[in-house]
Amino acid sequence: MAQALDEIKIGGLGASRRRVEDNRFIRGKGNYIDDIVLPGMLHMEILRSPLAHARINSIDISKAWDIPGVRLVLTGEMMASRNLAWMPTLSYDTQAVLATDKVRFQGQEVACVIADDPYIAKDACEAIVVDYEPLPAIVSPQQAVAEGAPLIRDDKENQHDNVVYDWEVGDKEGTDRAFAAADVISELELHYPRSHPSPLECCGSIADFNRATSKLTVYMTTQAPHIIRAAVALVAELPEQMIRIISPDLGGGFGNKVPVYPGYVMSILASILLERPVKWIEDRTGNLISTGFARDIYLRGEMALRQDGKILGVRMRTDADHGAFFSDAQPSKFKIGLMHSAFSCYDIPAAHLTARGTYTNKAPGGVAYRCSFRVTEAMFFQERMVQAAADDLGIDQAEFRRINFVRDDDFPHRTPFGFLTDSGQYGKCLDVGLEAVGYQDFLRQKEEAKREGRLLGIGISTMTEPLGAGNSREYDILGIKMFDSAELRVHMTGKALLRTGAKTQGQGHETTWAQIVAHELGIPAEDVTVEEGDTDTAPFGMGTYASRSTPVAGAAVAMVSRKVRAKARKLAAHLLEVSEDDIEWELGRFYVRSAPDRGVTIQECAMAAYSNMPDGMEPGLENNAYYDPPNLTWPFACYIATVEVDPETGVWDVLNVVAVDDCGVRINPMIVEGQIMGGLTEAYAMSSMQFITFDADGNCVGSNYMDYLLPTAWETPGFELHEVVTPCPHHPIGAKGIGECATVGGPAAFVNAVMDALRDTGARNIDMPLLPDRVYEALTERHDVSGAPPVRSDDG
Ligand code: MCN
Ligand code: CUN
């Protein structure tokens, strides 16, 4: 009798299958944007502004034109004559493609040169003479709204101040009542510093316009090729079928490759004008100073507490610095992304959030860097406020969380800001973490250490976060609803080709999507090729960010596989000469219910689809599926860090990190663990070393890897991983997103741990990054250390 297939052996759900894409990556055979060389290709270089805020009096490009090998020099004025000096952003604002009137941040694009090689283009950029008239620079939200602040966006007709938006959500009266009834009010002010996703591969594009066919092909480092195609079609008024966006192998994205950058636009325009392929590759400094940054937001948080530990209400007031243009990619309904997902794992009767965004003389951005629309900031603020509140009440921090968690039988649960969570086991998740870290033991060790003058601390961060936009009812970008798609083609030999509208940047989709097909159809994962990123071949999709691929495109993969299975069942009935109703399915095989030995494999059905289909049946075995999820997915986690702070220097060492994640059913446990470890590494980086700051003139400090620090394996602590599994109730295979969880929840664990070690000093907060000198200052001067680290002016 035939044996059902072993799902793990065929690389189905739960198999820690090795990543198939790594085969080419570790051999140096990846195909990144800079690997692509087209016949007759020219090279583009961008001249960037050295000043943060200045009027442009004139730009003299004559010397640049004189350099042999220069093919084209573009300035804002020339763009303006084609109505292309400004482009719309994904948040209904405008952004300068090349500056015309003013420069508004250091690193802004002022001109570009297209030449035979990149060196000539660079030399020609240096030969361009720009006459700037410097203006005072604004480098913080506080300065932006101060009396007499210069108006940054004087290009916009109805903009009379530097405020981008003022937004509120929640129940104001209810929250006021909660505060009136509180025994204790806990307050905390925090800053989440500006940081940068900094993928190892910078951004770039190669535009190739063919006048003879009218086809525009653009190779581009983008996480969302179909959105780019739509944007090009709408902005440049080109027919959509004549635009092909190809996102080749990406050397990481981390959110940096969601926005539309001027470099992309200029390479497209240059290729149209010159009728030659034009390549633009950003250098590291260009990437760090001009492309989508993250965070840069201040919080004033208040919590209304009852003496017994119950949270009655929460007030949050955020002040976000959006830079010179509001270019976030985020659902259009929510002005500050999903900041209001804060406190979703806690049962809080009333909450209110007001959020203000301001323009400053810094690069635009705000919601990139493993964040899922500001969820990173939301969870950091939440967990810092939770620790402060527990301290204020004198309640153990684990116990305080337990008191306030939404209980397992309380789902579906309406969160304080109106989301609907559908499942969770937060208490269990915390318990697994406490057990793993040896909580009670550590508290004893901490007391003993204190007697020896040593400072130990433990930090906990628990959270649930919304991943996977949409559903299309609530989530759209520029009016385009958020759903996703998959297309599956089973060849006659039973091998298959799967395409989705997502775009992997290193997450391993080529490996994991094949595993979903293996689970649904019993076709071994190694027999399924996965392709993404080419708009001419991939079905429409909204791209990969907000850890939406598994929740949305991954669900579409399961659904399309089921459609294919439904047709295969008809073929099986035909081959077995029984009614479809008499057919049963087990992994990889249909059989006759009354005679289980009589069966056909999925591969035999595939062959029949091309060679022996029943009369009247359409040949072939392929289908597509569009999936609009009923809700977001709500993974949750508990991260715990223990640290020792050196009282002599402020240096802190991580002793132990425990992570307990619940992302529902894990498709590939090894890939999930890789995502968590990568996320924790970033969390450690942000809490300990990583930030971008600006001096009073708007000069960016953090424009290279000497100033902007990426932790290597040497600095990074080890991580101990555990799991809880609560399948997502509405996802076809019970999976939830995981791509950002550890980056989102991790930073608060580290900061809470250091603040716990410093508890006796009376300091309540040190803003990130917790550089040793800041920790030392808090220790010795016994006060908070707030705001972005100041720029040192040792030289002058
Ligand atoms: N996975 C799984 N089981 C689950 C959930 C996920 O096996 N229950 C697998 C997925 O199939 C996928 C990976 O884990 O291979 C991540 O899945 P998911 O959580 O769906 O996230 P996305 O694929 O949508 O990736 C986006 C997310 C984001 S938004 C950022 S930012 C980020 C991140 O992924 N950027 C990354 N992780 C990154 N990892 C790498 N290597 N490079 C980036 O640029
Ligand atoms: Cu916000 S970084 Mo990821 O969502 O691409």
mmCIF file of C-alpha atoms and ligand atoms in Angstrom, residues 252-255 370 505-509 512-513 544-551 663 665-668 671-672 675 735-740, ligand 1:
data_model
loop_
_atom_site.group_PDB
_atom_site.id
_atom_site.type_symbol
_atom_site.label_atom_id
_atom_site.label_comp_id
_atom_site.label_asym_id
_atom_site.label_seq_id
_atom_site.Cartn_x
_atom_site.Cartn_y
_atom_site.Cartn_z
ATOM 1 C CA GLY A 252 18.837 43.781 2.057
ATOM 2 C CA GLY A 253 16.044 46.302 2.213
ATOM 3 C CA PHE A 254 14.930 46.723 5.816
ATOM 4 C CA GLY A 255 12.498 49.393 4.648
ATOM 5 C CA ARG A 370 12.065 47.089 10.320
ATOM 6 C CA GLN A 505 15.158 41.155 0.035
ATOM 7 C CA GLY A 506 16.863 38.418 1.987
ATOM 8 C CA GLN A 507 13.953 36.929 3.913
ATOM 9 C CA GLY A 508 14.058 33.649 1.978
ATOM 10 C CA HIS A 509 10.801 33.636 0.034
ATOM 11 C CA THR A 512 9.507 29.255 2.227
ATOM 12 C CA TRP A 513 6.869 29.732 -0.494
ATOM 13 C CA THR A 544 7.254 43.348 0.881
ATOM 14 C CA TYR A 545 7.286 45.515 3.994
ATOM 15 C CA ALA A 546 5.390 45.529 7.284
ATOM 16 C CA SER A 547 6.169 41.781 7.436
ATOM 17 C CA ARG A 548 3.179 41.398 5.192
ATOM 18 C CA SER A 549 4.514 38.677 2.908
ATOM 19 C CA THR A 550 3.609 35.630 4.964
ATOM 20 C CA PRO A 551 0.312 37.086 6.204
ATOM 21 C CA CYS A 663 4.457 33.830 14.970
ATOM 22 C CA VAL A 665 2.764 28.106 12.610
ATOM 23 C CA ARG A 666 6.376 28.376 11.494
ATOM 24 C CA ILE A 667 6.885 27.560 7.839
ATOM 25 C CA ASN A 668 10.658 27.262 8.182
ATOM 26 C CA ILE A 671 14.510 31.072 8.721
ATOM 27 C CA VAL A 672 12.270 32.318 11.522
ATOM 28 C CA GLN A 675 14.798 36.690 11.370
ATOM 29 C CA ALA A 735 1.038 31.665 10.158
ATOM 30 C CA LYS A 736 1.703 35.223 11.334
ATOM 31 C CA GLY A 737 4.461 37.621 10.292
ATOM 32 C CA ILE A 738 7.823 37.562 12.084
ATOM 33 C CA GLY A 739 10.154 39.764 10.016
ATOM 34 C CA GLU A 740 10.209 42.734 12.370
HETATM 35 N N1 MCN B 1 8.294 32.858 8.028
HETATM 36 C C1 MCN B 1 8.053 31.544 8.418
HETATM 37 N N2 MCN B 1 7.033 31.271 9.283
HETATM 38 C C2 MCN B 1 6.244 32.254 9.783
HETATM 39 C C3 MCN B 1 6.494 33.604 9.426
HETATM 40 C C4 MCN B 1 7.516 33.872 8.524
HETATM 41 O O1 MCN B 1 8.797 30.665 7.992
HETATM 42 N N3 MCN B 1 5.240 31.958 10.612
HETATM 43 C C5 MCN B 1 9.334 33.183 7.061
HETATM 44 C C6 MCN B 1 8.726 33.749 5.773
HETATM 45 O O2 MCN B 1 8.236 32.819 4.920
HETATM 46 C C7 MCN B 1 9.859 34.581 5.231
HETATM 47 C C8 MCN B 1 10.489 35.153 6.507
HETATM 48 O O3 MCN B 1 10.139 34.227 7.560
HETATM 49 O O4 MCN B 1 10.757 33.776 4.521
HETATM 50 C C9 MCN B 1 9.947 36.551 6.865
HETATM 51 O O5 MCN B 1 8.575 36.533 6.700
HETATM 52 P P1 MCN B 1 7.540 37.708 7.056
HETATM 53 O O6 MCN B 1 7.441 37.858 8.504
HETATM 54 O O7 MCN B 1 6.321 37.425 6.283
HETATM 55 O O8 MCN B 1 8.223 39.042 6.518
HETATM 56 P P2 MCN B 1 8.425 39.517 4.994
HETATM 57 O O9 MCN B 1 8.839 38.372 4.178
HETATM 58 O O10 MCN B 1 7.274 40.331 4.551
HETATM 59 O O11 MCN B 1 9.701 40.412 5.149
HETATM 60 C C10 MCN B 1 9.620 41.778 5.497
HETATM 61 C C11 MCN B 1 10.313 42.074 6.810
HETATM 62 C C12 MCN B 1 10.555 43.537 6.905
HETATM 63 S S1 MCN B 1 9.213 44.560 6.753
HETATM 64 C C13 MCN B 1 11.827 44.043 7.059
HETATM 65 S S2 MCN B 1 11.987 45.714 7.243
HETATM 66 C C14 MCN B 1 12.966 43.163 7.067
HETATM 67 C C15 MCN B 1 12.630 41.784 7.487
HETATM 68 O O12 MCN B 1 11.529 41.309 6.879
HETATM 69 N N4 MCN B 1 13.917 43.301 6.113
HETATM 70 C C16 MCN B 1 14.825 42.271 5.925
HETATM 71 N N5 MCN B 1 13.671 40.922 7.553
HETATM 72 C C17 MCN B 1 14.716 41.057 6.682
HETATM 73 N N6 MCN B 1 15.623 40.068 6.536
HETATM 74 C C18 MCN B 1 16.599 40.210 5.604
HETATM 75 N N7 MCN B 1 17.498 39.204 5.462
HETATM 76 N N8 MCN B 1 16.707 41.318 4.820
HETATM 77 C C19 MCN B 1 15.845 42.340 4.953
HETATM 78 O O13 MCN B 1 15.940 43.397 4.153
#
